[in-house]
Short mmCIF file of C-alpha atoms in Angstrom, two decimals:
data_model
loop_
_atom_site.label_atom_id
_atom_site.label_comp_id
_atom_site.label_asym_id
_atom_site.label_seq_id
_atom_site.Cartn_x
_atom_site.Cartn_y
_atom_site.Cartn_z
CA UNK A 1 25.83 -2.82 16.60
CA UNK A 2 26.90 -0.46 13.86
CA UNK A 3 25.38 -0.71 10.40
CA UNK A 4 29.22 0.30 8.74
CA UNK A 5 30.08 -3.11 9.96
CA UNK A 6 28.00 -4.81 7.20
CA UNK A 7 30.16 -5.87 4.05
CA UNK A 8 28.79 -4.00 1.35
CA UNK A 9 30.37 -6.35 -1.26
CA UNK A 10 27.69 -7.28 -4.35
CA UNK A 11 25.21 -9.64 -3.45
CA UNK A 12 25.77 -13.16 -4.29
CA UNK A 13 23.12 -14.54 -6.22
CA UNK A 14 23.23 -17.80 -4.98
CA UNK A 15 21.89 -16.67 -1.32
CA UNK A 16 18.99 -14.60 -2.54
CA UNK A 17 16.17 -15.68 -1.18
CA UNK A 18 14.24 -17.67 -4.57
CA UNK A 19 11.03 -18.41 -2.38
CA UNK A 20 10.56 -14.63 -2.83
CA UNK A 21 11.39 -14.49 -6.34
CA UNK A 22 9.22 -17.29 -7.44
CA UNK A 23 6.11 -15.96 -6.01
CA UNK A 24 6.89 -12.84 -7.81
CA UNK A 25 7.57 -14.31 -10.65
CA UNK A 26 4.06 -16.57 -10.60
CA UNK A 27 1.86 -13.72 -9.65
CA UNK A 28 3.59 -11.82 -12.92
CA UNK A 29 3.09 -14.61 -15.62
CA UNK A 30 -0.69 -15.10 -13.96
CA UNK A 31 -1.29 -11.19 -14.56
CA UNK A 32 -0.34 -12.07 -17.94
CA UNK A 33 -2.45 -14.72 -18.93
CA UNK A 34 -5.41 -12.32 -17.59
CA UNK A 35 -4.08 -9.23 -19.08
CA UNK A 36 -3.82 -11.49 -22.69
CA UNK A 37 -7.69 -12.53 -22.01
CA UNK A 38 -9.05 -8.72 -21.79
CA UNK A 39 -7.08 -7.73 -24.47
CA UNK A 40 -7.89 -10.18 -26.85
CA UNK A 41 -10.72 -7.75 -28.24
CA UNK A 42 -8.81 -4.37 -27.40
CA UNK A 43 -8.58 -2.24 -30.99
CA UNK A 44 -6.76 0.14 -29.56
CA UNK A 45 -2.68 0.75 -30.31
CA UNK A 46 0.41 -1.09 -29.10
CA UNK A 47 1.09 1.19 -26.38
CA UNK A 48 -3.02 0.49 -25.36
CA UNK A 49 -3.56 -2.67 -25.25
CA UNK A 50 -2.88 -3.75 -21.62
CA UNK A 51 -1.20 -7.02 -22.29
CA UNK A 52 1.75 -5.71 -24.54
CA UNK A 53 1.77 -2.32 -22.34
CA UNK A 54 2.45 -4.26 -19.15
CA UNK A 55 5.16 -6.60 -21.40
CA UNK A 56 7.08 -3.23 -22.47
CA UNK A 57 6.93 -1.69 -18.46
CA UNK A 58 8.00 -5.32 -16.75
CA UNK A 59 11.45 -4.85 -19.18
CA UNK A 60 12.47 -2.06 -16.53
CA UNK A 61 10.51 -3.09 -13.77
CA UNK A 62 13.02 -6.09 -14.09
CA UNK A 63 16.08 -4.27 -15.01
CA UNK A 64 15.35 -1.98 -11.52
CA UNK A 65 14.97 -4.91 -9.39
CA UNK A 66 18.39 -6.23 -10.82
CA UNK A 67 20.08 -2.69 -10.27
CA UNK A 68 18.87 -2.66 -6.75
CA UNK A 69 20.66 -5.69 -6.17
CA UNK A 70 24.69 -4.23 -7.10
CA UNK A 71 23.75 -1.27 -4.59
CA UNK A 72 25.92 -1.00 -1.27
CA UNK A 73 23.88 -1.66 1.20
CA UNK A 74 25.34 0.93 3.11
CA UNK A 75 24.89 3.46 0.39
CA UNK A 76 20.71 2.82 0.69
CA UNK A 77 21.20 3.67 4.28
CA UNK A 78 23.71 6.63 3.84
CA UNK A 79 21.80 8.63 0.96
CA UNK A 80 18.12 7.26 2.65
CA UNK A 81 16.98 11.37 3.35
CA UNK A 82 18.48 12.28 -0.32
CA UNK A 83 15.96 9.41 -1.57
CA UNK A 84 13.13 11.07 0.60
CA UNK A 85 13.96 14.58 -0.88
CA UNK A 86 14.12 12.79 -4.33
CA UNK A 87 10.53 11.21 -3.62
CA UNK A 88 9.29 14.77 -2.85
CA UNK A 89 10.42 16.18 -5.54
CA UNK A 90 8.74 13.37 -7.88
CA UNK A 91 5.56 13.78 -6.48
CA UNK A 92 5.73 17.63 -6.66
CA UNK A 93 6.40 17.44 -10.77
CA UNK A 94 3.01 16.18 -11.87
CA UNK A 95 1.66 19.46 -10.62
CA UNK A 96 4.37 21.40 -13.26
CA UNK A 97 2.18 19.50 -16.17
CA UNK A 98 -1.65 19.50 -17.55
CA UNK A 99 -3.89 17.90 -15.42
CA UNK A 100 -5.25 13.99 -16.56
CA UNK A 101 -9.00 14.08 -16.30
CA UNK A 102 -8.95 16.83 -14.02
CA UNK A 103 -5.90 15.10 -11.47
CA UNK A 104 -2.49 15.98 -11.36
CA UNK A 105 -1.18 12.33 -10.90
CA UNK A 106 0.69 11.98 -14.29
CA UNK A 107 3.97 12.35 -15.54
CA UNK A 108 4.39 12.51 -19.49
CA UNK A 109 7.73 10.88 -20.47
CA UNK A 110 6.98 10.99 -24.25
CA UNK A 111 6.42 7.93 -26.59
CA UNK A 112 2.65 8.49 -25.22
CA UNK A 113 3.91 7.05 -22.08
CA UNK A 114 3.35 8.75 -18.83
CA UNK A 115 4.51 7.43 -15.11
CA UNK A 116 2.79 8.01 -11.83
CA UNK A 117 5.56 9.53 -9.24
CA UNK A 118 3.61 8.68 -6.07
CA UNK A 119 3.93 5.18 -7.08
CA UNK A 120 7.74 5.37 -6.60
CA UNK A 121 7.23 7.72 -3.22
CA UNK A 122 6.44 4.22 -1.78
CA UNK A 123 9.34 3.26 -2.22
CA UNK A 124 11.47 6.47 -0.89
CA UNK A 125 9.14 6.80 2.34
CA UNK A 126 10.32 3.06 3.33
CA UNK A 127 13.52 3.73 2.84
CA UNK A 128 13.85 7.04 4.69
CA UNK A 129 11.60 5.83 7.50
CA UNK A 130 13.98 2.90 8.12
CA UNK A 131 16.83 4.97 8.48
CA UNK A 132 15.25 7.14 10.94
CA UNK A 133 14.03 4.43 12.95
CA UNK A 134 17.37 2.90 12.98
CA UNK A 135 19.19 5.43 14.16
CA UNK A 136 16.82 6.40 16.88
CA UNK A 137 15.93 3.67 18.08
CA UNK A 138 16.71 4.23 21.33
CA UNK A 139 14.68 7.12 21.92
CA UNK A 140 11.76 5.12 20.34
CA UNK A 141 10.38 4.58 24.19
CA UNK A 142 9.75 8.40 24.60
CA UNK A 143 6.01 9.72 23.26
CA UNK A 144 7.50 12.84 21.11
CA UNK A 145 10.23 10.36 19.53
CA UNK A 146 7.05 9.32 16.98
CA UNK A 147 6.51 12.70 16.09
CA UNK A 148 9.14 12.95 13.10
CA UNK A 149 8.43 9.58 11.48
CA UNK A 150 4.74 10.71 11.34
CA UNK A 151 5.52 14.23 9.67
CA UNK A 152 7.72 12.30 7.47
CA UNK A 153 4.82 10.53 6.31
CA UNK A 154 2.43 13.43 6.47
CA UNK A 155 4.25 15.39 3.74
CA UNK A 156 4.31 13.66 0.72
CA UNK A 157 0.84 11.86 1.88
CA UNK A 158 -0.42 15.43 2.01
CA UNK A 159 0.74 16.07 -1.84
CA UNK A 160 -0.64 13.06 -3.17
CA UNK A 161 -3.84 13.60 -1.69
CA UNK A 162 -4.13 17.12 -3.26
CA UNK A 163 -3.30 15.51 -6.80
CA UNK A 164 -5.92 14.08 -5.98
CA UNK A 165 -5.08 10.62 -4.85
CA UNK A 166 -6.58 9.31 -1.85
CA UNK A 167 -6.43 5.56 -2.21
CA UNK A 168 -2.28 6.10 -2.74
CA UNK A 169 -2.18 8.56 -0.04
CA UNK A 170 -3.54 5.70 2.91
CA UNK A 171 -1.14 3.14 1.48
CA UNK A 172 1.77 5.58 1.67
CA UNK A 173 0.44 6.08 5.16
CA UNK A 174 0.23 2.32 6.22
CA UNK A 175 3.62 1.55 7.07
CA UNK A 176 4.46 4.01 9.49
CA UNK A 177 2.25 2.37 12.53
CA UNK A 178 4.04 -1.13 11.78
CA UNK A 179 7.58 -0.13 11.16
CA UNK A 180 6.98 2.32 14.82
CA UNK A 181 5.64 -0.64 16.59
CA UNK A 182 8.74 -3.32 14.87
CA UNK A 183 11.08 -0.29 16.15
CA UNK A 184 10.67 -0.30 19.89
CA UNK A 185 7.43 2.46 20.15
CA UNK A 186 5.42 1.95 22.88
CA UNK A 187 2.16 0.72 21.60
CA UNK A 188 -0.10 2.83 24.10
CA UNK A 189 1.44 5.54 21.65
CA UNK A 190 0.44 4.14 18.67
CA UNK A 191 -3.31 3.78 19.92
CA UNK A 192 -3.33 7.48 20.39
CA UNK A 193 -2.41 8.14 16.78
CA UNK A 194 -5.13 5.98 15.94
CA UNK A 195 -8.06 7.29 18.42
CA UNK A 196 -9.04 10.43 17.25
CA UNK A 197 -10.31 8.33 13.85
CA UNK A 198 -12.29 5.88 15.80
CA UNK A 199 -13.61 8.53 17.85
CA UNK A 200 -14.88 9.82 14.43
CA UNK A 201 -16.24 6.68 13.15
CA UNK A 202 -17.80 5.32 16.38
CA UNK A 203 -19.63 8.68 16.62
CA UNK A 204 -22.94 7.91 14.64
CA UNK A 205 -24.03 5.02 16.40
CA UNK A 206 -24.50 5.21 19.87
CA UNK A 207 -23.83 2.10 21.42
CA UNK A 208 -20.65 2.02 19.53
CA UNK A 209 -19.42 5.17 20.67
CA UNK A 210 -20.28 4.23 24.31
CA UNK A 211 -18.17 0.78 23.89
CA UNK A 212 -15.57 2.87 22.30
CA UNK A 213 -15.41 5.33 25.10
CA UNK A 214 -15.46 2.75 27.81
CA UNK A 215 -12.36 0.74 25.99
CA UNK A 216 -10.73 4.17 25.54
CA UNK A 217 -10.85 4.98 29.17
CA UNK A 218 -10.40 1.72 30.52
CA UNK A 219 -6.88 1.97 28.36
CA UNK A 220 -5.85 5.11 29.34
CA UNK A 221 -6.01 3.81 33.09
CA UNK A 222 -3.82 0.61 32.14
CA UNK A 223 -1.35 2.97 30.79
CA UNK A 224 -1.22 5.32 33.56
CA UNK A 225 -0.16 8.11 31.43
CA UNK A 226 0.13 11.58 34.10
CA UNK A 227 -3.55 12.87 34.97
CA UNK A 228 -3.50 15.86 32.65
CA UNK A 229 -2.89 13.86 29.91
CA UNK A 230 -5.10 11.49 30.58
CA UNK A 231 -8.29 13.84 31.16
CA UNK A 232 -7.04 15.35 27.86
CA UNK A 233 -6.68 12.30 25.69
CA UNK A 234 -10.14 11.20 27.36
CA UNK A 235 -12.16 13.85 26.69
CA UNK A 236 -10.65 15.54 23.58
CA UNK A 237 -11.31 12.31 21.71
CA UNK A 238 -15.12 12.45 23.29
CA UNK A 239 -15.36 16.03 22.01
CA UNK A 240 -14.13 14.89 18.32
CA UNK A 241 -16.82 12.51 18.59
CA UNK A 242 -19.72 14.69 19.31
CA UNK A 243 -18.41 16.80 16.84
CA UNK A 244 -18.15 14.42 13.71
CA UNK A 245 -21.96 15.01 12.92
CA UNK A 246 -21.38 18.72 11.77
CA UNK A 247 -18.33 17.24 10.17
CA UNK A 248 -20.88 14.92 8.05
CA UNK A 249 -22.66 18.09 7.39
CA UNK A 250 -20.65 20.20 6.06
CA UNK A 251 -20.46 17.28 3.19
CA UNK A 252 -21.35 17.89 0.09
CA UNK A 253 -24.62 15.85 -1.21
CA UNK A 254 -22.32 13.91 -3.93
CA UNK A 255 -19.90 12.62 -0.85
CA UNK A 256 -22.23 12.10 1.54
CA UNK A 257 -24.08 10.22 -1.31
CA UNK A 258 -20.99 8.20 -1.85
CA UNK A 259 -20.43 7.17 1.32
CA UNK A 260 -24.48 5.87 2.28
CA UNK A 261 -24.00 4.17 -1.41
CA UNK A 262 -21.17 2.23 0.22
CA UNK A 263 -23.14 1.01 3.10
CA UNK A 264 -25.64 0.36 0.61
CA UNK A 265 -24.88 -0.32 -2.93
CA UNK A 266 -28.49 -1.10 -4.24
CA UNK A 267 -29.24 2.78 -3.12
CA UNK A 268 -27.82 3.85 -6.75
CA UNK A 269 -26.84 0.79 -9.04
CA UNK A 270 -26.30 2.69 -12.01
CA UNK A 271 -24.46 5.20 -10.26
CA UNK A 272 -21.61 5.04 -7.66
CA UNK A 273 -22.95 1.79 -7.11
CA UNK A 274 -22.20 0.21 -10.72
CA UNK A 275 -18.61 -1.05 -10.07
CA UNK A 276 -18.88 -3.01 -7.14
CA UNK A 277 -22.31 -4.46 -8.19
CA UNK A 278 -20.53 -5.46 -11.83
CA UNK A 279 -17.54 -6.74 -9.71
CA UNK A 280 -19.42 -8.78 -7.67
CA UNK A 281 -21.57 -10.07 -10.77
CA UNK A 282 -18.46 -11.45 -12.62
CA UNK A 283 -17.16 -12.54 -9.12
CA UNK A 284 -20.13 -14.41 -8.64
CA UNK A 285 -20.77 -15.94 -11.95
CA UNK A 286 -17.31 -17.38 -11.83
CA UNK A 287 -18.56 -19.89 -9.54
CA UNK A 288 -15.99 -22.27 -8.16
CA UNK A 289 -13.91 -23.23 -11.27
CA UNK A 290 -14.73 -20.22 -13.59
CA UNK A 291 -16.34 -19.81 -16.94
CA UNK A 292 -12.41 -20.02 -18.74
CA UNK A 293 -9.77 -18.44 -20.01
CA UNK A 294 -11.67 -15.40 -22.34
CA UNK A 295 -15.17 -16.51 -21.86
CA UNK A 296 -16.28 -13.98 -19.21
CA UNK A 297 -18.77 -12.05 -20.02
CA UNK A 298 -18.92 -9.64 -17.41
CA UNK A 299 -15.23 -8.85 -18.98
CA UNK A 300 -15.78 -8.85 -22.83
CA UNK A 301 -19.16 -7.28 -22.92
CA UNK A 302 -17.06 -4.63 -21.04
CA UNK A 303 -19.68 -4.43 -17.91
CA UNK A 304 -16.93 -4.81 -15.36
CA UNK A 305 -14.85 -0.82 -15.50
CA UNK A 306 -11.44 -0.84 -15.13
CA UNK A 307 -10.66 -4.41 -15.61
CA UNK A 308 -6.96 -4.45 -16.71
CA UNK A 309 -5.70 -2.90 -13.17
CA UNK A 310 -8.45 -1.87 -10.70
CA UNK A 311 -10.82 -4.83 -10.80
CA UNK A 312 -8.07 -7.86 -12.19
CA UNK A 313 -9.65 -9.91 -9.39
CA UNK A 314 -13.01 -9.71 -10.28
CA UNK A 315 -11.81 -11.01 -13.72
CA UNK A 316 -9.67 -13.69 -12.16
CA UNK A 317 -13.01 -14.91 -10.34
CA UNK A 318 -14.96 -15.03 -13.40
CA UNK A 319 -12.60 -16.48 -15.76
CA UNK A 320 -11.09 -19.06 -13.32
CA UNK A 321 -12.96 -19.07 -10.52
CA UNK A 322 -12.87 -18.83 -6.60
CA UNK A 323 -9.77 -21.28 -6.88
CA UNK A 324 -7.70 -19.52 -8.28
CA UNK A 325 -8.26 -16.24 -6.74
CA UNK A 326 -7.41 -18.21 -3.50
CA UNK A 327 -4.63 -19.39 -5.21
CA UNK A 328 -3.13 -16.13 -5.60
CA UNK A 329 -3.90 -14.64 -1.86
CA UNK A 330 -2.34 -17.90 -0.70
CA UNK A 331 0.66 -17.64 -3.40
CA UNK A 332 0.61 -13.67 -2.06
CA UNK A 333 0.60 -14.18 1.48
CA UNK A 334 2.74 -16.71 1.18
CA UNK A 335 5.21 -14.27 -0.41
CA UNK A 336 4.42 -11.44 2.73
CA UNK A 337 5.52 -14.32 5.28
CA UNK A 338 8.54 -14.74 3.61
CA UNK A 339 9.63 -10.82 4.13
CA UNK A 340 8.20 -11.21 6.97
CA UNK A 341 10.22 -13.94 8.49
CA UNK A 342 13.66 -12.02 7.13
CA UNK A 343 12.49 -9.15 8.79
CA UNK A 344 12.54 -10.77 11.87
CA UNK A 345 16.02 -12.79 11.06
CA UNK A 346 17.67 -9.77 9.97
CA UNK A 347 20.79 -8.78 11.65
CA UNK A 348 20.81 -5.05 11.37
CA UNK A 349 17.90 -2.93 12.08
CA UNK A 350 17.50 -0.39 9.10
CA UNK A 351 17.37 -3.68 6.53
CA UNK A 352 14.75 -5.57 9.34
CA UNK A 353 12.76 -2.08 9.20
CA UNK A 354 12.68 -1.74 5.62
CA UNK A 355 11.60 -5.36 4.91
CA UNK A 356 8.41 -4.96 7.52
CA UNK A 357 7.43 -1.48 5.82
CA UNK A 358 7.96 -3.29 2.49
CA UNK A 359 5.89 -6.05 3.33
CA UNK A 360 3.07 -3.63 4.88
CA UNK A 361 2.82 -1.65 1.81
CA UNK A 362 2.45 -4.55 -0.43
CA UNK A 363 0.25 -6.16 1.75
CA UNK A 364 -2.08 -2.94 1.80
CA UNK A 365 -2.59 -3.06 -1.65
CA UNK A 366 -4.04 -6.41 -1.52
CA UNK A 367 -5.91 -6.27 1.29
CA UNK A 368 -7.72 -2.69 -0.53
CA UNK A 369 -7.64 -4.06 -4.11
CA UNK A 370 -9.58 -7.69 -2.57
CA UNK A 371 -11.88 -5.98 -0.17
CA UNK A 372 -12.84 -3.22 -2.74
CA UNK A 373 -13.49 -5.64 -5.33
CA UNK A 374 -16.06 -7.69 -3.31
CA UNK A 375 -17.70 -3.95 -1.82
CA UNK A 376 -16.27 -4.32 1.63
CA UNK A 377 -14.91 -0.80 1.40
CA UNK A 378 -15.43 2.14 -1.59
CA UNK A 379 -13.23 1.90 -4.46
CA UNK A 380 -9.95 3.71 -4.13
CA UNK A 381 -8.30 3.02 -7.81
CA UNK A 382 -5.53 0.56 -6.36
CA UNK A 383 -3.61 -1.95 -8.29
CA UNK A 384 -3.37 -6.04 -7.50
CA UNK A 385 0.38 -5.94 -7.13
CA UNK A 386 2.69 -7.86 -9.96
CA UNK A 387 -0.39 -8.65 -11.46
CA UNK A 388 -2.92 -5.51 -12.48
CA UNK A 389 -1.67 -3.61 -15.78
CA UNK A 390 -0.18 -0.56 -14.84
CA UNK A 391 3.48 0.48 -15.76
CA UNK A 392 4.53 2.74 -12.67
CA UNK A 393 3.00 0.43 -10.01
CA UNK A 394 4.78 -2.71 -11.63
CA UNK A 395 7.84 -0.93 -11.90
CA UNK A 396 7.66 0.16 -8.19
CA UNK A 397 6.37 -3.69 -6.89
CA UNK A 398 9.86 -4.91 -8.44
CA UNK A 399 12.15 -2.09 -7.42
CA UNK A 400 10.45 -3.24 -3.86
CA UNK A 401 11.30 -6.44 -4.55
CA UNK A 402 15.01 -5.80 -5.56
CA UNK A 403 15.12 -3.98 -2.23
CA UNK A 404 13.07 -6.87 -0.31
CA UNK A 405 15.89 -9.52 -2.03
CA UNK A 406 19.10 -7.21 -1.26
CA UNK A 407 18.35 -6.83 2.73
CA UNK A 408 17.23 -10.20 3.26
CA UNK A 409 20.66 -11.12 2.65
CA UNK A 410 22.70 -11.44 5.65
CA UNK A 411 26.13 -10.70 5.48
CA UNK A 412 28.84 -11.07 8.29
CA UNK A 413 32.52 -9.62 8.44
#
């Protein structure tokens, strides 16, 4: 099948898909409401209240999902590696600039507005990553054919994470494993990729680390990879193991400090504890219906940090309650099916490997933003998409979605 075959005429608006553009559109006007709640006693200017901030960004977050839509789809595929290059470059420009309480993460675009490249990156990495996959998908069977996509990946990840930025460095590196696997990539190669970290974790308990190294053996023999390979992939993951406790000590006392205050919060509650144990308070209090629209108190007393954009959900569970936070991961996984499901209907293989990286990418954020908020994992400072303030990510979630609606359009000759 050849992708030049596709018409590349201007998508009809009558065939986009509106199940996806209604749950976008929902989730937006629900961030809303919330984002009018916690500003209703914000003194600060125009451009800082959260509410009229996010208004002002979702102008061209809209505008970009709409331009999106009159691109060729063969152009996205042709200029895909000029996107990637254009990606690194925006994540490279931050570091030109003065550093934002002490991160390079920030780009100012005047009007004392700034916009976080990395944000876009997303984006770029999806697109280039499809294209690759596409036109290799042949070779996708063979162990070194994974070895580009990943380096891909690895570069602007590395960037990010030296802004510093780790919590947008693992979601640019979540799509790669899915969109390998959707591709054709053997999946005995993707466990590889993923051993040496649960080597690392299983490490410091012992029964763990035996299970682990029994199920790593025992699929290393169903595989029947060639014996020197196997003895190396056995025991080089064994000796990472053994050798994650100096790892842990070489730590620093603050991040080894952060990390036992994650098992345990209660450890240090007015320390790196505070967040989740305030998140979990206003969760909590919310009960089943929440207290109302502006009556949290967890939110106005301003006990809850970070409550336009990191911790939205914690708000959302005070104000309206468990409902209607299960509203939204029902409304938002509803949406993920739906990209999903044209993934897997799709016709040609760079749009059906764009949609799946797409979907993974949104998907992390929600499964990081949720679990964070209730303590399940440290907090990583990422946004609830289409609904935490935030002017870059918003703008990003709907250029995703302009990209989502323009390949889930089939088109025939």
């Amino acid at each position: 099948f050849s992708f030049k075959m596709i018409n590349t005429q201007s998508v009809d608006f009558k065939e986009l898909p509106l199940r996806i553009i209604w749950a976008a559109g929902i989730l937006t006007l629900f961030g809303l409401i919330v984002l009018k709640s916690i500003s209703q006693h914000n003194s600060g200017t125009f451009l800082h209240n959260p509410f009229f901030k996010q208004i002002i960004f979702l102008i061209p977050a809209l505008i970009g999902a709409v331009g999106v839509l009159y691109i060729p789809r063969y152009s996205i595929h042709k200029y895909a590696y000029a996107i990637y290059a254009l990606g690194i470059i925006l994540v490279l420009l931050p570091f030109s600039g003065n550093p934002h309480a002490g991160t390079y993460r920030w780009l100012n675009i005047g009007f004392s507005l700034s916009i976080q490249p990395s944000e876009f990156a997303k984006v770029f990495i999806i697109i280039s990553l499809a294209r690759y996959l596409s036109d290799h998908n042949l070779q996708m069977r063979h162990f070194t054919s994974i070895i580009i996509p990943i380096i891909m990946v690895l570069i602007p990840t590395a960037i990010v994470m030296n802004q510093p930025d780790l919590g947008t460095a693992i979601v640019m590196l979540a799509p790669v494993l899915p969109m390998l696997y959707w591709s054709g990539a053997r999946p005995f190669y993707l466990f590889l990729v993923l051993a040496p970290l649960l080597s690392m974790l299983t490490a410091f308990h012992n029964i763990a680390f035996t299970i682990w190294a029994f199920v790593l053996g025992l699929t290393i023999v169903i595989a029947r990879p060639n014996r020197l390979m196997s003895i190396g992939l056995f025991f080089g993951n064994i000796f990472l193991g053994l050798f994650s406790p100096f790892l842990w000590n070489s730590l620093t006392p603050y991040q080894q400090g952060r990390i036992i205050t994650f098992i345990n919060p209660e450890v240090d509650p007015l320390g790196a504890a505070y967040q989740i144990i305030q998140s979990k308070t206003a969760i909590g209090s919310g009960g089943i219906f929440g207290k109302g629209w502006g009556e949290g108190t967890q939110t106005h007393l301003k006990f809850l940090p970070v409550q336009e954009s990191d911790f939205i959900l914690s708000v959302i569970g005070e104000e309206f309650g468990f409902i209607s936070v299960s509203i939204i991961l029902i409304l938002f996984g509803f949406l993920i099916s739906q990209v999903v499901k044209h993934s897997f209907f799709s016709k040609d293989r760079f749009s059906s490997l764009a949609l799946i990286g797409f979907a993974t990418v949104l998907l992390s954020h929600v499964f990081v933003n949720t679990a964070m908020t209730v303590g399940l994992i440290p907090v990583k400072g990422l946004p609830f998409p289409f609904i935490s303030a935030g002017g870059s990510f918003l703008i990003a979630s709907y250029l995703m979605i302009g990209f989502i609606l323009k390949l889930s359009v089939n088109y025939t000759e």
